mmCIF file of C-alpha atoms and ligand atoms in Angstrom:
data_model
loop_
_atom_site.group_PDB
_atom_site.id
_atom_site.type_symbol
_atom_site.label_atom_id
_atom_site.label_comp_id
_atom_site.label_asym_id
_atom_site.label_seq_id
_atom_site.Cartn_x
_atom_site.Cartn_y
_atom_site.Cartn_z
ATOM 1 C CA MET R 19 -78.339 9.206 54.517
ATOM 2 C CA PRO R 20 -76.509 5.938 56.658
ATOM 3 C CA GLU R 21 -72.828 6.909 57.967
ATOM 4 C CA THR R 22 -70.677 4.667 55.747
ATOM 5 C CA PRO R 23 -68.798 2.259 58.243
ATOM 6 C CA ALA R 24 -65.047 3.602 58.636
ATOM 7 C CA SER R 25 -63.291 0.732 57.229
ATOM 8 C CA GLN R 26 -65.226 1.529 53.926
ATOM 9 C CA ALA R 27 -64.150 4.997 53.146
ATOM 10 C CA SER R 28 -61.256 4.150 51.282
ATOM 11 C CA LYS R 29 -63.550 2.068 49.160
ATOM 12 C CA VAL R 30 -66.311 4.448 48.871
ATOM 13 C CA HIS R 31 -64.019 7.224 47.602
ATOM 14 C CA GLU R 32 -62.524 7.401 44.871
ATOM 15 C CA PHE R 33 -58.989 7.920 44.158
ATOM 16 C CA GLN R 34 -58.077 11.322 42.602
ATOM 17 C CA THR R 35 -54.999 13.191 42.015
ATOM 18 C CA ASP R 36 -54.022 16.468 39.860
ATOM 19 C CA ASP R 37 -50.507 15.384 40.505
ATOM 20 C CA ALA R 38 -49.500 12.588 37.055
ATOM 21 C CA ARG R 39 -46.816 11.503 39.367
ATOM 22 C CA LEU R 40 -49.306 9.860 41.889
ATOM 23 C CA ARG R 41 -50.774 7.666 38.980
ATOM 24 C CA PRO R 42 -48.776 5.034 38.606
ATOM 25 C CA ILE R 43 -48.052 4.783 42.252
ATOM 26 C CA TYR R 44 -51.775 4.691 42.704
ATOM 27 C CA ASP R 45 -51.858 1.612 40.168
ATOM 28 C CA LYS R 46 -49.301 -0.178 41.909
ATOM 29 C CA VAL R 47 -50.595 0.396 45.166
ATOM 30 C CA VAL R 48 -53.830 -1.402 44.060
ATOM 31 C CA ALA R 49 -52.046 -4.443 42.935
ATOM 32 C CA THR R 50 -49.491 -5.065 45.888
ATOM 33 C CA GLU R 51 -46.664 -3.997 44.046
ATOM 34 C CA ARG R 52 -43.642 -2.520 45.483
ATOM 35 C CA LEU R 53 -42.985 1.066 45.530
ATOM 36 C CA SER R 54 -39.056 1.719 43.685
ATOM 37 C CA ALA R 55 -36.941 4.672 45.236
ATOM 38 C CA ASP R 56 -38.372 7.023 42.178
ATOM 39 C CA ASP R 57 -42.110 6.361 43.275
ATOM 40 C CA ALA R 58 -40.914 7.195 46.885
ATOM 41 C CA LEU R 59 -38.800 10.822 45.951
ATOM 42 C CA ALA R 60 -41.900 11.736 43.346
ATOM 43 C CA LEU R 61 -44.509 11.092 46.740
ATOM 44 C CA TYR R 62 -42.539 13.194 48.999
ATOM 45 C CA GLN R 63 -41.953 15.898 46.481
ATOM 46 C CA SER R 64 -45.878 16.031 46.073
ATOM 47 C CA LYS R 65 -48.163 18.333 47.485
ATOM 48 C CA ASP R 66 -50.853 16.108 46.878
ATOM 49 C CA ILE R 67 -51.507 15.044 50.755
ATOM 50 C CA LEU R 68 -55.107 13.559 50.197
ATOM 51 C CA ALA R 69 -53.719 11.505 47.147
ATOM 52 C CA MET R 70 -51.393 9.903 49.317
ATOM 53 C CA GLY R 71 -53.648 9.580 52.467
ATOM 54 C CA TRP R 72 -55.891 7.631 50.445
ATOM 55 C CA MET R 73 -53.423 4.911 49.241
ATOM 56 C CA ALA R 74 -51.203 5.346 52.357
ATOM 57 C CA ASN R 75 -54.902 4.051 54.057
ATOM 58 C CA HIS R 76 -56.025 1.675 51.403
ATOM 59 C CA VAL R 77 -52.380 0.246 52.564
ATOM 60 C CA ARG R 78 -53.020 0.622 56.158
ATOM 61 C CA GLU R 79 -56.741 -0.608 56.013
ATOM 62 C CA ARG R 80 -55.883 -3.826 53.942
ATOM 63 C CA MET R 81 -52.867 -5.421 56.895
ATOM 64 C CA HIS R 82 -54.907 -3.970 60.155
ATOM 65 C CA GLY R 83 -58.482 -2.541 59.149
ATOM 66 C CA ASP R 84 -59.233 -0.395 61.890
ATOM 67 C CA LYS R 85 -57.136 -2.007 63.969
ATOM 68 C CA THR R 86 -55.373 0.569 66.129
ATOM 69 C CA TYR R 87 -53.007 -0.616 68.790
ATOM 70 C CA PHE R 88 -51.584 1.097 71.900
ATOM 71 C CA ASN R 89 -49.708 -0.361 74.660
ATOM 72 C CA VAL R 90 -49.350 0.847 78.418
ATOM 73 C CA ASN R 91 -45.527 1.564 78.921
ATOM 74 C CA ARG R 92 -43.504 3.845 80.921
ATOM 75 C CA HIS R 93 -40.531 5.205 79.631
ATOM 76 C CA ILE R 94 -37.194 4.656 81.809
ATOM 77 C CA ASN R 95 -33.731 6.920 80.974
ATOM 78 C CA PRO R 96 -31.269 6.021 83.866
ATOM 79 C CA THR R 97 -28.448 8.698 82.640
ATOM 80 C CA ASN R 98 -28.727 11.998 80.570
ATOM 81 C CA VAL R 99 -24.696 11.788 80.964
ATOM 82 C CA CYS R 100 -23.767 11.704 77.593
ATOM 83 C CA VAL R 101 -20.334 11.715 75.690
ATOM 84 C CA ALA R 102 -21.835 12.084 72.061
ATOM 85 C CA TYR R 103 -22.933 15.874 71.908
ATOM 86 C CA CYS R 104 -24.866 15.574 69.493
ATOM 87 C CA ARG R 105 -26.538 18.583 67.618
ATOM 88 C CA LEU R 106 -29.651 17.397 67.553
ATOM 89 C CA CYS R 107 -29.949 16.231 71.160
ATOM 90 C CA ALA R 108 -31.345 18.809 74.243
ATOM 91 C CA PHE R 109 -31.296 15.868 76.370
ATOM 92 C CA GLY R 110 -27.147 14.920 76.792
ATOM 93 C CA ARG R 111 -25.699 16.803 79.428
ATOM 94 C CA LYS R 112 -21.753 16.675 80.401
ATOM 95 C CA LYS R 113 -20.756 14.495 83.531
ATOM 96 C CA ASP R 114 -20.768 17.758 85.747
ATOM 97 C CA ALA R 115 -22.937 19.998 83.808
ATOM 98 C CA PRO R 116 -26.121 21.364 84.880
ATOM 99 C CA GLY R 117 -28.862 19.085 85.330
ATOM 100 C CA ALA R 118 -26.968 16.077 85.023
ATOM 101 C CA TYR R 119 -27.897 13.232 86.455
ATOM 102 C CA THR R 120 -27.410 9.511 86.940
ATOM 103 C CA MET R 121 -29.700 7.036 88.588
ATOM 104 C CA ALA R 122 -28.910 4.508 91.165
ATOM 105 C CA LEU R 123 -30.125 1.135 90.362
ATOM 106 C CA GLU R 124 -32.550 1.566 93.758
ATOM 107 C CA GLU R 125 -33.423 5.064 91.898
ATOM 108 C CA ALA R 126 -34.597 3.207 88.611
ATOM 109 C CA PHE R 127 -36.099 0.314 90.633
ATOM 110 C CA GLN R 128 -38.262 3.105 92.109
ATOM 111 C CA THR R 129 -38.839 4.884 89.014
ATOM 112 C CA ALA R 130 -40.105 2.165 87.430
ATOM 113 C CA ALA R 131 -42.544 1.163 90.252
ATOM 114 C CA SER R 132 -44.179 4.897 90.122
ATOM 115 C CA GLY R 133 -46.746 7.007 87.771
ATOM 116 C CA TYR R 134 -49.852 5.732 87.390
ATOM 117 C CA SER R 135 -51.491 2.754 89.010
ATOM 118 C CA GLU R 136 -52.746 0.754 86.003
ATOM 119 C CA ALA R 137 -50.243 -2.003 85.459
ATOM 120 C CA VAL R 138 -47.408 -1.295 82.456
ATOM 121 C CA THR R 139 -46.726 -4.075 79.854
ATOM 122 C CA GLU R 140 -43.615 -2.149 78.795
ATOM 123 C CA PHE R 141 -40.055 -0.201 79.687
ATOM 124 C CA HIS R 142 -38.819 1.477 77.388
ATOM 125 C CA ILE R 143 -34.941 2.319 78.749
ATOM 126 C CA VAL R 144 -32.627 4.285 76.918
ATOM 127 C CA GLY R 145 -30.437 7.011 78.081
ATOM 128 C CA GLY R 146 -27.232 8.749 77.381
ATOM 129 C CA LEU R 147 -23.309 7.312 76.639
ATOM 130 C CA HIS R 148 -22.101 7.255 80.026
ATOM 131 C CA PRO R 149 -18.450 7.450 80.164
ATOM 132 C CA ASP R 150 -18.070 5.401 83.528
ATOM 133 C CA LEU R 151 -21.146 3.762 83.931
ATOM 134 C CA PRO R 152 -19.762 -0.153 83.306
ATOM 135 C CA PHE R 153 -21.477 -2.379 81.456
ATOM 136 C CA GLU R 154 -22.384 -4.440 84.666
ATOM 137 C CA TYR R 155 -24.453 -1.554 85.576
ATOM 138 C CA PHE R 156 -26.560 -1.965 82.587
ATOM 139 C CA LEU R 157 -26.700 -5.417 83.130
ATOM 140 C CA ASP R 158 -28.294 -5.089 86.994
ATOM 141 C CA LEU R 159 -30.693 -2.844 85.990
ATOM 142 C CA THR R 160 -31.879 -4.960 83.428
ATOM 143 C CA LYS R 161 -31.901 -8.329 85.825
ATOM 144 C CA GLY R 162 -33.277 -6.122 88.709
ATOM 145 C CA LEU R 163 -36.423 -5.182 86.490
ATOM 146 C CA LYS R 164 -36.870 -8.503 85.943
ATOM 147 C CA GLU R 165 -36.995 -9.663 89.106
ATOM 148 C CA ARG R 166 -38.696 -6.699 90.493
ATOM 149 C CA PHE R 167 -41.365 -7.332 87.567
ATOM 150 C CA PRO R 168 -41.077 -10.336 85.754
ATOM 151 C CA GLN R 169 -44.309 -9.677 83.628
ATOM 152 C CA VAL R 170 -43.277 -6.431 81.995
ATOM 153 C CA HIS R 171 -41.198 -6.690 78.793
ATOM 154 C CA LEU R 172 -38.011 -4.991 78.494
ATOM 155 C CA LYS R 173 -37.861 -2.978 75.101
ATOM 156 C CA ALA R 174 -33.966 -1.381 76.398
ATOM 157 C CA PHE R 175 -31.060 0.106 74.587
ATOM 158 C CA THR R 176 -30.577 1.482 71.187
ATOM 159 C CA MET R 177 -27.973 -0.076 68.732
ATOM 160 C CA VAL R 178 -26.214 2.820 69.516
ATOM 161 C CA GLU R 179 -25.998 2.304 73.484
ATOM 162 C CA VAL R 180 -25.414 -1.466 72.651
ATOM 163 C CA ALA R 181 -22.663 -0.607 70.229
ATOM 164 C CA PHE R 182 -21.254 2.166 72.703
ATOM 165 C CA LEU R 183 -21.653 -0.493 75.596
ATOM 166 C CA ALA R 184 -19.715 -3.288 73.728
ATOM 167 C CA LYS R 185 -16.404 -0.798 72.999
ATOM 168 C CA ARG R 186 -16.496 -0.135 76.404
ATOM 169 C CA ALA R 187 -16.882 -3.603 77.554
ATOM 170 C CA LYS R 188 -14.309 -4.886 74.732
ATOM 171 C CA LEU R 189 -16.867 -7.493 73.549
ATOM 172 C CA SER R 190 -18.523 -7.882 69.849
ATOM 173 C CA ILE R 191 -21.662 -6.773 69.198
ATOM 174 C CA ARG R 192 -22.920 -10.167 69.101
ATOM 175 C CA ASP R 193 -21.408 -11.078 72.901
ATOM 176 C CA THR R 194 -22.832 -7.576 73.937
ATOM 177 C CA LEU R 195 -26.584 -8.439 72.831
ATOM 178 C CA ILE R 196 -26.208 -11.932 73.968
ATOM 179 C CA ALA R 197 -25.457 -10.554 77.586
ATOM 180 C CA MET R 198 -28.033 -8.158 77.657
ATOM 181 C CA LYS R 199 -30.520 -10.843 76.590
ATOM 182 C CA ASN R 200 -29.563 -13.076 79.496
ATOM 183 C CA ALA R 201 -30.172 -10.338 81.535
ATOM 184 C CA GLY R 202 -33.833 -9.698 80.906
ATOM 185 C CA VAL R 203 -33.433 -7.608 77.377
ATOM 186 C CA ASP R 204 -36.447 -8.668 75.278
ATOM 187 C CA SER R 205 -36.352 -6.259 72.354
ATOM 188 C CA LEU R 206 -34.449 -2.944 71.627
ATOM 189 C CA PRO R 207 -36.500 0.407 70.856
ATOM 190 C CA GLY R 208 -35.831 1.826 67.548
ATOM 191 C CA GLY R 209 -33.800 5.195 68.163
ATOM 192 C CA GLY R 210 -30.199 6.800 67.455
ATOM 193 C CA ALA R 211 -30.893 5.538 63.640
ATOM 194 C CA GLU R 212 -31.362 9.183 62.855
ATOM 195 C CA ILE R 213 -30.624 9.857 58.987
ATOM 196 C CA PHE R 214 -28.224 7.211 57.809
ATOM 197 C CA ALA R 215 -26.864 9.599 54.529
ATOM 198 C CA GLU R 216 -23.005 10.610 56.218
ATOM 199 C CA ARG R 217 -23.327 13.874 54.938
ATOM 200 C CA VAL R 218 -26.130 15.053 57.389
ATOM 201 C CA ARG R 219 -25.659 12.186 60.031
ATOM 202 C CA HIS R 220 -21.760 14.445 60.143
ATOM 203 C CA ILE R 221 -23.310 17.698 61.439
ATOM 204 C CA ILE R 222 -26.388 16.240 63.637
ATOM 205 C CA CYS R 223 -24.833 13.092 65.364
ATOM 206 C CA ASP R 224 -21.146 13.221 64.212
ATOM 207 C CA HIS R 225 -19.838 10.820 67.316
ATOM 208 C CA LYS R 226 -22.353 8.192 66.878
ATOM 209 C CA ILE R 227 -21.966 5.243 64.858
ATOM 210 C CA ASP R 228 -22.676 5.687 61.262
ATOM 211 C CA GLY R 229 -25.414 4.209 59.199
ATOM 212 C CA SER R 230 -23.816 0.838 57.977
ATOM 213 C CA GLN R 231 -23.152 0.559 61.672
ATOM 214 C CA TRP R 232 -26.744 0.548 62.917
ATOM 215 C CA LEU R 233 -27.978 -1.521 60.591
ATOM 216 C CA GLU R 234 -25.320 -4.242 61.121
ATOM 217 C CA THR R 235 -26.288 -4.179 65.113
ATOM 218 C CA ALA R 236 -29.887 -4.408 64.319
ATOM 219 C CA LYS R 237 -28.927 -7.315 62.201
ATOM 220 C CA ILE R 238 -27.487 -8.803 64.798
ATOM 221 C CA ALA R 239 -29.892 -8.481 67.039
ATOM 222 C CA HIS R 240 -32.387 -10.276 65.062
ATOM 223 C CA GLU R 241 -30.370 -13.086 64.007
ATOM 224 C CA LEU R 242 -30.177 -13.549 67.850
ATOM 225 C CA GLY R 243 -34.528 -13.512 67.838
ATOM 226 C CA LEU R 244 -34.308 -10.044 69.650
ATOM 227 C CA LYS R 245 -37.084 -7.962 67.904
ATOM 228 C CA SER R 246 -36.513 -3.961 66.991
ATOM 229 C CA ASN R 247 -38.161 -1.064 66.108
ATOM 230 C CA ALA R 248 -36.709 1.339 63.269
ATOM 231 C CA THR R 249 -37.114 5.592 63.378
ATOM 232 C CA MET R 250 -36.077 8.377 61.290
ATOM 233 C CA LEU R 251 -35.177 12.026 62.451
ATOM 234 C CA TYR R 252 -36.497 14.364 59.878
ATOM 235 C CA GLY R 253 -37.261 18.234 59.778
ATOM 236 C CA HIS R 254 -32.849 19.103 60.583
ATOM 237 C CA LEU R 255 -30.995 19.132 57.027
ATOM 238 C CA GLU R 256 -31.664 16.559 55.563
ATOM 239 C CA ASN R 257 -33.231 16.132 51.622
ATOM 240 C CA ASP R 258 -36.009 14.070 50.498
ATOM 241 C CA GLU R 259 -33.317 11.768 48.411
ATOM 242 C CA ASP R 260 -31.935 11.055 52.039
ATOM 243 C CA ARG R 261 -35.294 10.292 53.865
ATOM 244 C CA VAL R 262 -35.679 7.749 50.592
ATOM 245 C CA ASP R 263 -32.006 6.366 51.322
ATOM 246 C CA HIS R 264 -32.670 5.741 54.654
ATOM 247 C CA LEU R 265 -36.182 3.782 53.961
ATOM 248 C CA MET R 266 -34.688 1.568 51.305
ATOM 249 C CA LYS R 267 -31.969 0.532 53.705
ATOM 250 C CA LEU R 268 -34.387 -0.382 56.265
ATOM 251 C CA ARG R 269 -36.564 -2.099 53.931
ATOM 252 C CA ASP R 270 -33.704 -4.163 52.670
ATOM 253 C CA LEU R 271 -32.758 -5.140 55.820
ATOM 254 C CA GLN R 272 -36.452 -6.142 56.999
ATOM 255 C CA ASP R 273 -36.387 -8.165 53.957
ATOM 256 C CA GLN R 274 -33.273 -10.384 54.985
ATOM 257 C CA THR R 275 -33.875 -10.584 58.750
ATOM 258 C CA GLY R 276 -37.815 -10.083 59.458
ATOM 259 C CA GLY R 277 -37.259 -8.223 62.577
ATOM 260 C CA PHE R 278 -38.252 -5.127 62.928
ATOM 261 C CA GLN R 279 -41.705 -4.387 63.861
ATOM 262 C CA THR R 280 -42.215 -0.829 63.673
ATOM 263 C CA PHE R 281 -41.093 1.974 62.042
ATOM 264 C CA ILE R 282 -41.934 5.247 63.856
ATOM 265 C CA PRO R 283 -40.737 8.653 62.475
ATOM 266 C CA LEU R 284 -39.549 11.287 64.839
ATOM 267 C CA ALA R 285 -39.855 14.964 63.983
ATOM 268 C CA PHE R 286 -37.133 17.130 65.122
ATOM 269 C CA HIS R 287 -37.387 19.216 67.744
ATOM 270 C CA PRO R 288 -35.249 22.177 67.752
ATOM 271 C CA ASP R 289 -35.294 23.626 70.862
ATOM 272 C CA ASN R 290 -32.223 24.212 73.237
ATOM 273 C CA THR R 291 -30.379 22.369 70.282
ATOM 274 C CA PRO R 292 -27.003 23.705 68.736
ATOM 275 C CA LEU R 293 -29.698 23.678 66.099
ATOM 276 C CA SER R 294 -32.338 25.710 67.142
ATOM 277 C CA HIS R 295 -32.256 27.693 63.982
ATOM 278 C CA ILE R 296 -34.121 25.178 62.622
ATOM 279 C CA PRO R 297 -37.961 25.845 62.381
ATOM 280 C CA TRP R 298 -40.382 23.177 63.800
ATOM 281 C CA THR R 299 -41.529 20.832 61.446
ATOM 282 C CA THR R 300 -45.608 21.452 59.777
ATOM 283 C CA GLY R 301 -48.420 19.282 60.055
ATOM 284 C CA PHE R 302 -48.338 18.553 56.565
ATOM 285 C CA THR R 303 -44.722 17.292 56.854
ATOM 286 C CA ASP R 304 -45.665 15.326 59.800
ATOM 287 C CA ILE R 305 -48.671 13.551 57.936
ATOM 288 C CA LYS R 306 -47.018 13.419 54.705
ATOM 289 C CA GLN R 307 -43.823 11.318 56.336
ATOM 290 C CA ILE R 308 -46.592 9.139 57.955
ATOM 291 C CA ALA R 309 -47.988 8.559 54.697
ATOM 292 C CA VAL R 310 -44.595 8.204 52.687
ATOM 293 C CA SER R 311 -43.655 5.519 55.694
ATOM 294 C CA ARG R 312 -46.317 3.573 54.956
ATOM 295 C CA LEU R 313 -46.336 3.272 51.335
ATOM 296 C CA VAL R 314 -42.695 2.275 51.119
ATOM 297 C CA LEU R 315 -42.085 0.352 53.816
ATOM 298 C CA ASP R 316 -44.521 -2.579 52.742
ATOM 299 C CA ASN R 317 -42.790 -5.179 54.513
ATOM 300 C CA PHE R 318 -43.133 -3.356 57.672
ATOM 301 C CA ALA R 319 -46.090 -4.095 59.878
ATOM 302 C CA HIS R 320 -46.180 -1.567 61.838
ATOM 303 C CA ILE R 321 -46.345 2.694 61.593
ATOM 304 C CA LYS R 322 -46.072 4.351 64.882
ATOM 305 C CA ALA R 323 -47.502 8.073 65.347
ATOM 306 C CA TYR R 324 -45.783 8.824 68.264
ATOM 307 C CA TRP R 325 -48.387 11.223 70.163
ATOM 308 C CA GLN R 326 -45.412 12.555 72.525
ATOM 309 C CA MET R 327 -43.719 13.651 69.446
ATOM 310 C CA LEU R 328 -46.061 14.145 66.793
ATOM 311 C CA THR R 329 -48.599 16.001 69.558
ATOM 312 C CA PRO R 330 -52.261 13.634 69.933
ATOM 313 C CA LYS R 331 -53.833 16.405 67.626
ATOM 314 C CA ILE R 332 -51.488 15.170 64.664
ATOM 315 C CA ALA R 333 -51.266 11.409 65.768
ATOM 316 C CA GLN R 334 -55.073 11.011 65.589
ATOM 317 C CA ILE R 335 -55.140 12.383 61.925
ATOM 318 C CA SER R 336 -52.514 10.063 61.052
ATOM 319 C CA LEU R 337 -54.436 7.191 61.970
ATOM 320 C CA ARG R 338 -56.140 8.231 58.756
ATOM 321 C CA PHE R 339 -53.230 8.652 56.500
ATOM 322 C CA GLY R 340 -51.198 5.610 57.051
ATOM 323 C CA SER R 341 -50.344 5.137 60.898
ATOM 324 C CA ASP R 342 -51.991 1.518 62.997
ATOM 325 C CA ASP R 343 -50.358 2.449 66.165
ATOM 326 C CA LEU R 344 -49.759 5.255 68.792
ATOM 327 C CA ASP R 345 -47.300 4.182 71.060
ATOM 328 C CA GLY R 346 -48.522 4.090 74.940
ATOM 329 C CA THR R 347 -49.127 6.012 77.951
ATOM 330 C CA VAL R 348 -45.384 6.788 78.305
ATOM 331 C CA ILE R 349 -46.011 8.222 81.884
ATOM 332 C CA GLU R 350 -42.456 10.058 81.894
ATOM 333 C CA GLU R 351 -40.994 11.986 78.464
ATOM 334 C CA LYS R 352 -37.530 13.271 78.590
ATOM 335 C CA ILE R 353 -36.035 13.387 75.314
ATOM 336 C CA TYR R 354 -38.898 15.280 73.405
ATOM 337 C CA HIS R 355 -39.373 17.830 76.530
ATOM 338 C CA ASP R 356 -36.057 18.650 77.214
ATOM 339 C CA ALA R 357 -36.257 19.839 73.428
ATOM 340 C CA GLY R 358 -39.309 22.163 73.572
ATOM 341 C CA ALA R 359 -42.446 19.698 73.220
ATOM 342 C CA GLU R 360 -45.697 21.140 74.623
ATOM 343 C CA THR R 361 -47.607 17.801 74.718
ATOM 344 C CA PRO R 362 -47.863 16.033 78.680
ATOM 345 C CA GLN R 363 -45.623 14.193 79.670
ATOM 346 C CA GLY R 364 -47.849 10.988 80.101
ATOM 347 C CA MET R 365 -51.723 9.941 79.021
ATOM 348 C CA ARG R 366 -53.972 7.690 80.249
ATOM 349 C CA ARG R 367 -55.623 4.186 78.849
ATOM 350 C CA GLN R 368 -58.803 5.750 78.799
ATOM 351 C CA GLU R 369 -57.250 8.932 77.096
ATOM 352 C CA LEU R 370 -55.532 6.823 73.847
ATOM 353 C CA MET R 371 -58.473 4.745 73.576
ATOM 354 C CA ARG R 372 -60.968 8.116 73.046
ATOM 355 C CA LEU R 373 -58.049 9.508 70.769
ATOM 356 C CA ILE R 374 -58.446 6.073 68.379
ATOM 357 C CA THR R 375 -61.998 5.376 68.743
ATOM 358 C CA GLN R 376 -63.348 9.262 67.729
ATOM 359 C CA ALA R 377 -61.042 8.549 64.769
ATOM 360 C CA GLY R 378 -63.564 5.599 63.734
ATOM 361 C CA ARG R 379 -61.192 3.292 64.783
ATOM 362 C CA GLU R 380 -60.845 0.279 66.929
ATOM 363 C CA PRO R 381 -58.471 0.280 69.887
ATOM 364 C CA ILE R 382 -56.452 -2.540 70.809
ATOM 365 C CA GLU R 383 -54.461 -2.795 73.340
ATOM 366 C CA ARG R 384 -50.999 -4.562 72.596
ATOM 367 C CA ASP R 385 -47.692 -5.949 74.429
ATOM 368 C CA THR R 386 -44.704 -4.904 72.639
ATOM 369 C CA LEU R 387 -45.192 -7.946 70.640
ATOM 370 C CA TYR R 388 -48.516 -6.593 69.311
ATOM 371 C CA ARG R 389 -50.334 -9.662 71.285
ATOM 372 C CA PRO R 390 -53.609 -8.094 72.429
ATOM 373 C CA VAL R 391 -53.852 -7.606 76.395
ATOM 374 C CA THR R 392 -56.934 -7.921 78.100
ATOM 375 C CA ARG R 393 -57.479 -6.165 81.330
ATOM 376 C CA THR R 394 -59.410 -6.621 84.634
ATOM 377 C CA GLU R 395 -59.598 -4.438 87.248
ATOM 378 C CA THR R 396 -55.950 -5.180 89.097
ATOM 379 C CA THR R 397 -54.345 -7.698 85.994
ATOM 380 C CA PHE R 398 -53.997 -8.130 82.564
ATOM 381 C CA THR R 399 -53.233 -11.070 80.433
ATOM 382 C CA VAL R 400 -51.504 -11.284 76.739
ATOM 383 C CA ALA R 401 -53.036 -13.809 74.448
ATOM 384 C CA VAL R 402 -50.154 -16.093 73.307
HETATM 385 O O1 V47 B 15 -32.682 8.215 69.471
HETATM 386 C C1 V47 B 15 -33.581 13.104 70.313
HETATM 387 C C2 V47 B 15 -34.437 11.302 68.843
HETATM 388 C C3 V47 B 15 -34.959 9.057 70.011
HETATM 389 C C4 V47 B 15 -34.303 14.853 69.203
HETATM 390 O O2 V47 B 15 -38.845 2.244 69.430
HETATM 391 C C5 V47 B 15 -34.786 13.832 68.596
HETATM 392 O O3 V47 B 15 -40.734 2.173 70.414
HETATM 393 C C6 V47 B 15 -36.704 15.333 68.014
HETATM 394 O O4 V47 B 15 -36.216 6.710 69.945
HETATM 395 N N1 V47 B 15 -36.223 16.225 68.398
HETATM 396 C C7 V47 B 15 -35.542 9.105 70.563
HETATM 397 N N2 V47 B 15 -35.883 13.822 68.392
HETATM 398 C C8 V47 B 15 -36.894 8.349 70.525
HETATM 399 C C9 V47 B 15 -37.196 6.959 70.095
HETATM 400 C C10 V47 B 15 -38.394 6.341 70.180
HETATM 401 C C11 V47 B 15 -39.818 6.906 70.673
HETATM 402 C C12 V47 B 15 -40.676 6.432 71.270
HETATM 403 C C13 V47 B 15 -40.814 4.789 70.600
HETATM 404 C C14 V47 B 15 -40.022 4.211 69.914
HETATM 405 C C15 V47 B 15 -40.009 3.213 70.081
HETATM 406 C C16 V47 B 15 -38.518 5.016 70.110
HETATM 407 O O5 V47 B 15 -35.215 10.605 69.504
HETATM 408 C C17 V47 B 15 -33.678 9.420 69.727
HETATM 409 C C18 V47 B 15 -33.375 10.704 68.451
HETATM 410 O O6 V47 B 15 -33.173 10.052 67.012
HETATM 411 N N3 V47 B 15 -34.341 12.323 69.310
HETATM 412 N N4 V47 B 15 -33.643 14.376 70.105
HETATM 413 C C19 V47 B 15 -35.230 16.401 69.056
HETATM 414 N N5 V47 B 15 -34.262 17.513 69.677
#
């Protein structure tokens, strides 16, 4: 029998479920109707991962066909010194604690230039909330990177860092973001959202801005023309209602601004954190989280399966359960590895493409704004 093309899979495999609550959701999905909060809860409560996968894959193929995105990026974490002391985190250190570091600017520029020889198109820059580093350090960092690497997109500073630096510089959030933009910041990563539900947020990251401040900061960034991503940390103390609440709040803001590019569900890594008694998430939970995100966040273009966090194997499988993006080469990851991740520190472009191709998908190298990147031996160009 001839093989069925991958993109036809959801058309030829009939939808089946023994979970009666998924039937009306299926009807809405094929009619391109928005799912309600109750629908989202029913999905989280269901064990029928194949039915969810069918629906999420259907939506994913309707939006992207087989296209699967990745980029060539490098993470830069200028400091791990942090005053937030989040219980979810194994990365942050007190200023004088063993392992605490802060890069001199020159060191950060050298880090940016080091690693794989493949030219990166994005620097992903996030770090701790340092009690003493002035706002100018961060502006000089991005200005210096732009001068040295003008073709590289700077995806820098989470909403939490923006709010912290605004306070330190005694500026409004808007003026802080304007200063960052003028210093070369092109967009913002999605970290720090954790889980918006206050009951849980108080326990896992009580000194961070609250959920409404995170959303307000994202809103202002979007109004200024800065795109951002959004994340949700799951697999700790949150329940299904908290997850639904988080997704709904992001969907509402996206309706207003359209400024989010991609949603990244992040699985909690407990090792070396004060919450190390919490077990690791399972593959079932991870895959289900990808599928529910794709189905509920109908106004987000992309669902990212961050391979560093999910493992390359689960991230690859998720390409048939709703995700359309694997993130990138990363080169040097610290936040997850401090918390016990056993994934490699980075991945070659060729290997990312192999994962995608073997899942029957079409690899598309993108820049941070999802424009296709074409490479020759030594250079790249972005189609605008
Ligand atoms: O903000 C911290 C989370 C985030 C742990 O925007 C932890 O493209 C699990 O946001 N276990 C940083 N998670 C990573 C992040 C990210 C990653 C990849 C791409 C993008 C993007 C954003 O990691 C933090 C926090 O939410 N985190 N500690 C932990 N122990």
